[in-house]
Short mmCIF file of C-alpha atoms in Angstrom, two decimals:
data_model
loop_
_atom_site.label_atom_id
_atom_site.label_comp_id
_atom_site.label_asym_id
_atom_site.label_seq_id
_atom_site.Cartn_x
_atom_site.Cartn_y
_atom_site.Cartn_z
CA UNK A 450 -17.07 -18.79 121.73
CA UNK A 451 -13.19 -19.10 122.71
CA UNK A 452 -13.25 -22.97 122.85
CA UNK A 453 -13.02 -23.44 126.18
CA UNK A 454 -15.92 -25.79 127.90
CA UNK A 455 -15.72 -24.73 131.58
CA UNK A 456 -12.95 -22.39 133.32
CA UNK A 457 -12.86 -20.75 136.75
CA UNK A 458 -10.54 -18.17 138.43
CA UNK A 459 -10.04 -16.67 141.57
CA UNK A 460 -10.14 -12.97 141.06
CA UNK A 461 -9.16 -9.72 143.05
CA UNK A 462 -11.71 -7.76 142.66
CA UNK A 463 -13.00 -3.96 143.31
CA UNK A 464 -16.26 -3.20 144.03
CA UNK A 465 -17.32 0.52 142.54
CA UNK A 466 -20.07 1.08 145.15
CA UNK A 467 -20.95 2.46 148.48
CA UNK A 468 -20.08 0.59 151.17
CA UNK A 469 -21.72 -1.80 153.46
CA UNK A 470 -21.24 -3.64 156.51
CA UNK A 471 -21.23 -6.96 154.92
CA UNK A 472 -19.43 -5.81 151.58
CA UNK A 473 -15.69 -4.68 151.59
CA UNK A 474 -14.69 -2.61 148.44
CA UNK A 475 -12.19 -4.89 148.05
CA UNK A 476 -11.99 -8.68 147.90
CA UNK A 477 -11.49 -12.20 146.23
CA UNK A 478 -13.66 -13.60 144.27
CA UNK A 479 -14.45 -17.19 142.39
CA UNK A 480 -15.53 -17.07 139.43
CA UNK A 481 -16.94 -20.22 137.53
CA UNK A 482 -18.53 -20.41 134.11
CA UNK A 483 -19.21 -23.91 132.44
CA UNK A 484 -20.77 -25.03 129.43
CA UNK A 485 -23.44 -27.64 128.62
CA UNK A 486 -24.79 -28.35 132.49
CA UNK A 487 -27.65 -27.43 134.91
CA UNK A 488 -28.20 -26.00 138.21
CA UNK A 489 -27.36 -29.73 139.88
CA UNK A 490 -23.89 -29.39 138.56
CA UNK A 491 -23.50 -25.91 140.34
CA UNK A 492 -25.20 -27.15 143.68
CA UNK A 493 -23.05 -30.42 143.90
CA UNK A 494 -19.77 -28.49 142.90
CA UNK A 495 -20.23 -25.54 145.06
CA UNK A 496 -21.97 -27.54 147.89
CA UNK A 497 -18.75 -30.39 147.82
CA UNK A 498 -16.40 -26.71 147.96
CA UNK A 499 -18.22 -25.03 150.88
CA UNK A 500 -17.74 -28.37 153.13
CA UNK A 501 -14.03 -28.89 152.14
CA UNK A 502 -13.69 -25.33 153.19
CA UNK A 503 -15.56 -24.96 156.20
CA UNK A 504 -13.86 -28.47 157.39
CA UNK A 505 -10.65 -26.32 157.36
CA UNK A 506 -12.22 -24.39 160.03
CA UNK A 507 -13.43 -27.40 161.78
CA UNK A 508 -16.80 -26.84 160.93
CA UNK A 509 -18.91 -30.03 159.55
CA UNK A 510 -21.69 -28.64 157.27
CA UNK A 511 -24.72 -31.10 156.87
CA UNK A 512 -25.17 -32.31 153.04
CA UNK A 513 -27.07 -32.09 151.07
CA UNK A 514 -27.92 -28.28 151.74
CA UNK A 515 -31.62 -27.35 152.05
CA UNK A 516 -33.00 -25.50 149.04
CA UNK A 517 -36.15 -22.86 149.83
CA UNK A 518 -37.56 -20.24 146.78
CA UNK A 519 -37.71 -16.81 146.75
CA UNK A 520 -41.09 -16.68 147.52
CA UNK A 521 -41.04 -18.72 150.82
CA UNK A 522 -37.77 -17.19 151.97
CA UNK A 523 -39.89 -13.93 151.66
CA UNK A 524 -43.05 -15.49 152.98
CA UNK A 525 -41.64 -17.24 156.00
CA UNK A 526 -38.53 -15.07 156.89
CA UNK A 527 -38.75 -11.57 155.23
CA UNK A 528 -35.52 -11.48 153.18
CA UNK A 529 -34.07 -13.14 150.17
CA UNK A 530 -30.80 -14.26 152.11
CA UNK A 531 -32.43 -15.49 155.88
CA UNK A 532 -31.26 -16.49 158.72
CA UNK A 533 -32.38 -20.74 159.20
CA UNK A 534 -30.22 -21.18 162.71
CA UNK A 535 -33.32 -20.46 164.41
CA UNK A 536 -36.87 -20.67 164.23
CA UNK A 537 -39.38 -17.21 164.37
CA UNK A 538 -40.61 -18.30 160.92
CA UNK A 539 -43.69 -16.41 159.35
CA UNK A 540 -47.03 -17.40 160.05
CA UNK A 541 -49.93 -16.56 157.94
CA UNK A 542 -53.38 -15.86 159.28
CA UNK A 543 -55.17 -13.18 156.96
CA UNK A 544 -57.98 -15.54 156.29
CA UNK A 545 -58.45 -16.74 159.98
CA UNK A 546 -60.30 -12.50 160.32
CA UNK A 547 -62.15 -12.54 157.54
CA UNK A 548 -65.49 -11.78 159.25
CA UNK A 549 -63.50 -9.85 162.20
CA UNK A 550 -64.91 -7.29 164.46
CA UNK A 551 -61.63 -5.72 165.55
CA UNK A 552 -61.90 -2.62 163.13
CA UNK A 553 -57.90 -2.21 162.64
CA UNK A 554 -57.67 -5.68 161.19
CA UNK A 555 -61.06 -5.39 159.02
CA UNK A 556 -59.82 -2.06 157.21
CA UNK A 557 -56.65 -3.07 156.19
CA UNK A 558 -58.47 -6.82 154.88
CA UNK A 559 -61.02 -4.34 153.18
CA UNK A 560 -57.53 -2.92 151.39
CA UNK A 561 -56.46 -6.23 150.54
CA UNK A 562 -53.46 -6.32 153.01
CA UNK A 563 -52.49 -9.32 155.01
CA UNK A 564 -51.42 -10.48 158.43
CA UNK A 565 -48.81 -12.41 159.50
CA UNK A 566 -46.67 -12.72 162.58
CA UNK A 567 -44.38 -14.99 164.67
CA UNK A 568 -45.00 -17.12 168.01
CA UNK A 569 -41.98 -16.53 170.03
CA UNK A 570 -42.12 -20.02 172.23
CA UNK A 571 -41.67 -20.16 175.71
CA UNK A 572 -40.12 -16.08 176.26
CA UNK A 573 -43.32 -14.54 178.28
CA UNK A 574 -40.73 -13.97 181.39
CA UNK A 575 -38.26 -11.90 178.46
CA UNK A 576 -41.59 -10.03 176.94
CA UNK A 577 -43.54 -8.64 179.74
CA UNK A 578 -46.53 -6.23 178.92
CA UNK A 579 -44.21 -3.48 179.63
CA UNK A 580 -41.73 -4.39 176.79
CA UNK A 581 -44.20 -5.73 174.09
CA UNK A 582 -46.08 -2.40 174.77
CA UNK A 583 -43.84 0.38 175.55
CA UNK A 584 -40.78 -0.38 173.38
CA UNK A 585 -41.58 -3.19 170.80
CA UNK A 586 -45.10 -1.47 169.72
CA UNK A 587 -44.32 2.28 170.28
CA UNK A 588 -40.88 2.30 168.91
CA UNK A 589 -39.18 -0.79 168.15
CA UNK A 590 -41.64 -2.15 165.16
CA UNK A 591 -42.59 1.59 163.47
CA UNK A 592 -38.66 1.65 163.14
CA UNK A 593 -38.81 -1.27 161.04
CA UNK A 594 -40.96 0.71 158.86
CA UNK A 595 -44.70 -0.84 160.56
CA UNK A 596 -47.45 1.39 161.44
CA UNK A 597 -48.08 -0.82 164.45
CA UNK A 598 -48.42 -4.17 165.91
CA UNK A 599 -50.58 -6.99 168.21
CA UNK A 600 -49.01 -8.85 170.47
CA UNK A 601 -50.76 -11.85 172.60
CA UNK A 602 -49.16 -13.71 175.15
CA UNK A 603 -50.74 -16.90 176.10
CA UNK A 604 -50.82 -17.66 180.08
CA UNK A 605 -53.30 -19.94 182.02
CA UNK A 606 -54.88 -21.66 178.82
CA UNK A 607 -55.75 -18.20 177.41
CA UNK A 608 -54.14 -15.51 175.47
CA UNK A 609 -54.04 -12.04 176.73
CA UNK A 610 -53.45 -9.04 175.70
CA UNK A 611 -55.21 -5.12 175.74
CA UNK A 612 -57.01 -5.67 173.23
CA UNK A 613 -58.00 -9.30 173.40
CA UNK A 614 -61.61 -8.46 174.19
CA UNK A 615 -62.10 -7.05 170.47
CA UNK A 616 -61.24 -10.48 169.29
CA UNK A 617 -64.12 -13.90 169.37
CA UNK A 618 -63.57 -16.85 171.13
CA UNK A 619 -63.53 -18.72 167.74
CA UNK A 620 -60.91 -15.74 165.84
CA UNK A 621 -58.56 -16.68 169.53
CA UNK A 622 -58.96 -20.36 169.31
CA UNK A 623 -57.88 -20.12 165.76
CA UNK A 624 -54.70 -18.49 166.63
CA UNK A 625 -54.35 -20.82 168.93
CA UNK A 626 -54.26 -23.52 166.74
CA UNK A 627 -52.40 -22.17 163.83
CA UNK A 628 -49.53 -20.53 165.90
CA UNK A 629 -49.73 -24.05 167.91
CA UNK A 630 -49.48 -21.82 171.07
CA UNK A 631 -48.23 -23.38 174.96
CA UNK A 632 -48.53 -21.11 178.22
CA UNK A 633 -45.09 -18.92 177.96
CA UNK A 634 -45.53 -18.36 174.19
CA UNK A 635 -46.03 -14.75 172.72
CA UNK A 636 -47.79 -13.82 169.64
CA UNK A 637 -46.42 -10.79 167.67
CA UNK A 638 -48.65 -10.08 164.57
CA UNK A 639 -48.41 -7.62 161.83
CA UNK A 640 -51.55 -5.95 159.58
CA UNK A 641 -50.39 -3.66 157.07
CA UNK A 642 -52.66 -3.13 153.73
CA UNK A 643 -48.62 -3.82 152.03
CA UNK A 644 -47.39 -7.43 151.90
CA UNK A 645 -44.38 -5.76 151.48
CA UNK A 646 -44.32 -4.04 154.45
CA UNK A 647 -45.39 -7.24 157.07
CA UNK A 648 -42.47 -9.25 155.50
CA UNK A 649 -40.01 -6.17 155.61
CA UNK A 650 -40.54 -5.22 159.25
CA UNK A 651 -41.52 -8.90 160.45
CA UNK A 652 -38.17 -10.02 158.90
CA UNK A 653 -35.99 -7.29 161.03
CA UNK A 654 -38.47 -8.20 163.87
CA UNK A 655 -37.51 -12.06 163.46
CA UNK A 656 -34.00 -11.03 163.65
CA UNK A 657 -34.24 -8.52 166.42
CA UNK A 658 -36.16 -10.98 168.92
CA UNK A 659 -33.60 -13.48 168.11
CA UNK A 660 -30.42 -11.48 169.07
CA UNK A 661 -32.19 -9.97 172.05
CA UNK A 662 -33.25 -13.45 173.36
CA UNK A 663 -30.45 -15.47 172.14
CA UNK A 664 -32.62 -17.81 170.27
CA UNK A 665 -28.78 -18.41 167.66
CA UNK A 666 -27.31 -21.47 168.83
CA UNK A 667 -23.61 -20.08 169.13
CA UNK A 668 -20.94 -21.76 166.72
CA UNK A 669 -24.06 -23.31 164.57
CA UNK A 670 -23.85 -22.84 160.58
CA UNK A 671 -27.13 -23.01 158.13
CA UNK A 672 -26.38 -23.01 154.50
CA UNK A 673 -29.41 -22.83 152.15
CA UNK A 674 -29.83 -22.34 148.37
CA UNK A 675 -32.22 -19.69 147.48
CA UNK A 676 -33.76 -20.65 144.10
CA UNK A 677 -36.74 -19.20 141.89
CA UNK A 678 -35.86 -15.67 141.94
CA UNK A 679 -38.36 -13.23 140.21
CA UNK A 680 -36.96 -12.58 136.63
CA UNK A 681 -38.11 -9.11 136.40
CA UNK A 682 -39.20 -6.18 138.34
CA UNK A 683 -41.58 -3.32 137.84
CA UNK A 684 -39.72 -0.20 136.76
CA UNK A 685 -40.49 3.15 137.70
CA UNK A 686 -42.62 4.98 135.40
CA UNK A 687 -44.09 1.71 134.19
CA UNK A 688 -42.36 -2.01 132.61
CA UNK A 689 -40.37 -4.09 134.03
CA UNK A 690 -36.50 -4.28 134.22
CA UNK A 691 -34.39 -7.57 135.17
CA UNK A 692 -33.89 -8.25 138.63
CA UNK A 693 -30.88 -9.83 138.13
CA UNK A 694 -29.23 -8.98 134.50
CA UNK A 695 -30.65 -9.29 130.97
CA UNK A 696 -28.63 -12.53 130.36
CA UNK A 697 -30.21 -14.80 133.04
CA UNK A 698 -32.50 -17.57 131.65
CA UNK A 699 -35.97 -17.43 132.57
CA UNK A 700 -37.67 -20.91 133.74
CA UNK A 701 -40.19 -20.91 130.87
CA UNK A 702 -39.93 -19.14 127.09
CA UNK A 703 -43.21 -19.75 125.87
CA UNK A 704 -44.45 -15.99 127.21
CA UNK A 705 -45.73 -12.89 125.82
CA UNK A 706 -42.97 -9.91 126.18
CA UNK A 707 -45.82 -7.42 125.81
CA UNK A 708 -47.54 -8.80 128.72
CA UNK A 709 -46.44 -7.06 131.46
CA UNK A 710 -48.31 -8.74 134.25
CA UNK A 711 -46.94 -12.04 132.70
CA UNK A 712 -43.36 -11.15 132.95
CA UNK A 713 -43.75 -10.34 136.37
CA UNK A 714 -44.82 -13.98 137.21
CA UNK A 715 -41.90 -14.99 135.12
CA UNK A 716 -38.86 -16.65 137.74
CA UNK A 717 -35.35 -17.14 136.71
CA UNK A 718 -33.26 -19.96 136.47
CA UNK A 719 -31.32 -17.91 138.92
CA UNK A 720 -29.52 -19.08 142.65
CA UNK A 721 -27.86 -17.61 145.88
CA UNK A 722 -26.04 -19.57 148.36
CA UNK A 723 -26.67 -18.07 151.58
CA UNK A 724 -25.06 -19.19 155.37
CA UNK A 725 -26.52 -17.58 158.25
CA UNK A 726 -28.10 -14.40 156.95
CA UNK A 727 -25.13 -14.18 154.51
CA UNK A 728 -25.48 -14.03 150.74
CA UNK A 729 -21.84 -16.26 150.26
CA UNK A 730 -22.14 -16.39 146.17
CA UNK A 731 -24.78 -16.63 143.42
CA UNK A 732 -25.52 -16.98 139.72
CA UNK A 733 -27.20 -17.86 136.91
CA UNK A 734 -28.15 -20.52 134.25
CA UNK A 735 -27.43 -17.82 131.45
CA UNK A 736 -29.33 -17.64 128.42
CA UNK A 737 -27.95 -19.53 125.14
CA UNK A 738 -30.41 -18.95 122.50
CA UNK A 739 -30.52 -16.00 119.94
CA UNK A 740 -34.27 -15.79 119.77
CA UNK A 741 -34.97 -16.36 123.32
CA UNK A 742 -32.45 -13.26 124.19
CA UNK A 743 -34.12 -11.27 121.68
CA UNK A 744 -37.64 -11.79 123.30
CA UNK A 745 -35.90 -10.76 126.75
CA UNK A 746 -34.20 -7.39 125.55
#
């Protein structure tokens, strides 16, 4: 509208909101907006500015970055902006108790939750029984808002645990198989009828275990683009709201704005670049078209 095709600034900016640990109220921003591109223009622009930068640190960031959606950031790591300078991703094994006897696990499958949890390689000597027990399943994990967790630790070609003995020899070989467990590893599993809740306490779990153990390589840096963000949200009281703002193209426009359970499945044209646990800058491929803007107000 003013004529111009691309322009950027660096801002000074004041943030009107409560404050964070990771968010001063007041800072400097860049600001880009450009005409008549794509998401590949922002990746190579931004990506080419992030290693020019960092090399005036001395730090050499690997290129191209990775890219990983929402929904496996979520499924594999518990947050939108994770941590990749370690391992401790998710690991999903709802279906491998389908038919299981352990009555815990069966009740929260009958309430369509889901189980997922982390192998935490080679750290039995760091985890004894004690620990997993006493301060990782009494208090540690119900802090991260968990009712509970099950924790196996895998010694002499077996996993053990208290409560292995509710579990069959083909549910244990299973885990054994999908976690790809080694004497010295330890399982850490979460059940919750919420997915919500697993990837919410797993994901401060992931982190946790990794600080306490010092699984971070020191001085290492992990950039990632988080892509395919859900376009909207479900409101309280019913609808949907954006997730992001009004103005931020969705990947599709041939859907029904009266379908609620369709705009839900709706994901944005939408990015984050995010180093070490850090959301560094996002944005959007914003929306251009009268009609389509109409269908999304």
């Amino acid at each position: 509208v003013g004529g111009m095709e691309r322009y950027f600034q660096l801002a000074r900016c004041f943030r009107d909101e409560d404050l964070r640990p990771n968010r001063q109220p007041e800072f400097t921003q860049l600001d880009i907006e450009a005409s008549f591109i794509d998401e590949e223009f922002l990746y190579e622009l931004i990506e080419e500015l992030a290693v020019r930068m960092f090399a005036v640190g001395g730090i050499a960031l690997p290129r191209p970055f990775p890219r990983m959606t929402y929904a496996e950031a979520m499924d594999t790591a518990g947050s939108d902006h994770p941590d990749l300078r370690f391992g401790l991703r998710f690991v999903d094994v709802t279906d491998l108790f389908s038919e299981t006897r352990y009555a815990i696990f069966r009740q929260i499958l009958q309430r369509g939750g889901c189980i997922k949890g982390i192998n935490i390689k080679g750290q039995s000597d760091k985890l004894s029984k004690n620990v997993l027990q006493n301060e990782y399943a009494k208090d540690i994990v119900p802090s991260f808002g968990a009712k509970g967790m099950t924790w196996m630790r895998a010694e002499g070609g077996k996993l053990e645990s208290n409560i292995v003995q509710f579990f069959s020899a083909a549910e244990l070989e299973a885990l054994r198989g999908r976690f790809g467990v080694a004497d010295g590893d330890v399982l850490i599993m979460i059940a919750d009828p919420s997915y919500d809740v697993v990837a919410s306490a797993l994901g401060q779990l992931r982190l946790h275990l990794a600080n306490r153990l010092g699984l971070i390589p020191p001085g290492s840096f992990a950039p990632v683009w988080i892509t395919e963000f859900p376009l909207f949200e479900a409101a309280e009281g019913g609808g949907v709201t954006s997730t992001h703002h009004p103005f931020t193209a969705p990947d599709r426009i041939d859907f029904d704005p009266r379908n609620t359970e369709e705009l839900l499945a709706l994901k944005s044209r939408a990015y984050d670049l995010v180093m070490n646990g850090e959301e560094l800058g996002g944005g959007s491929i914003r929306i251009n078209n009268r009609d389509l803007q109409r269908k999304i107000f």
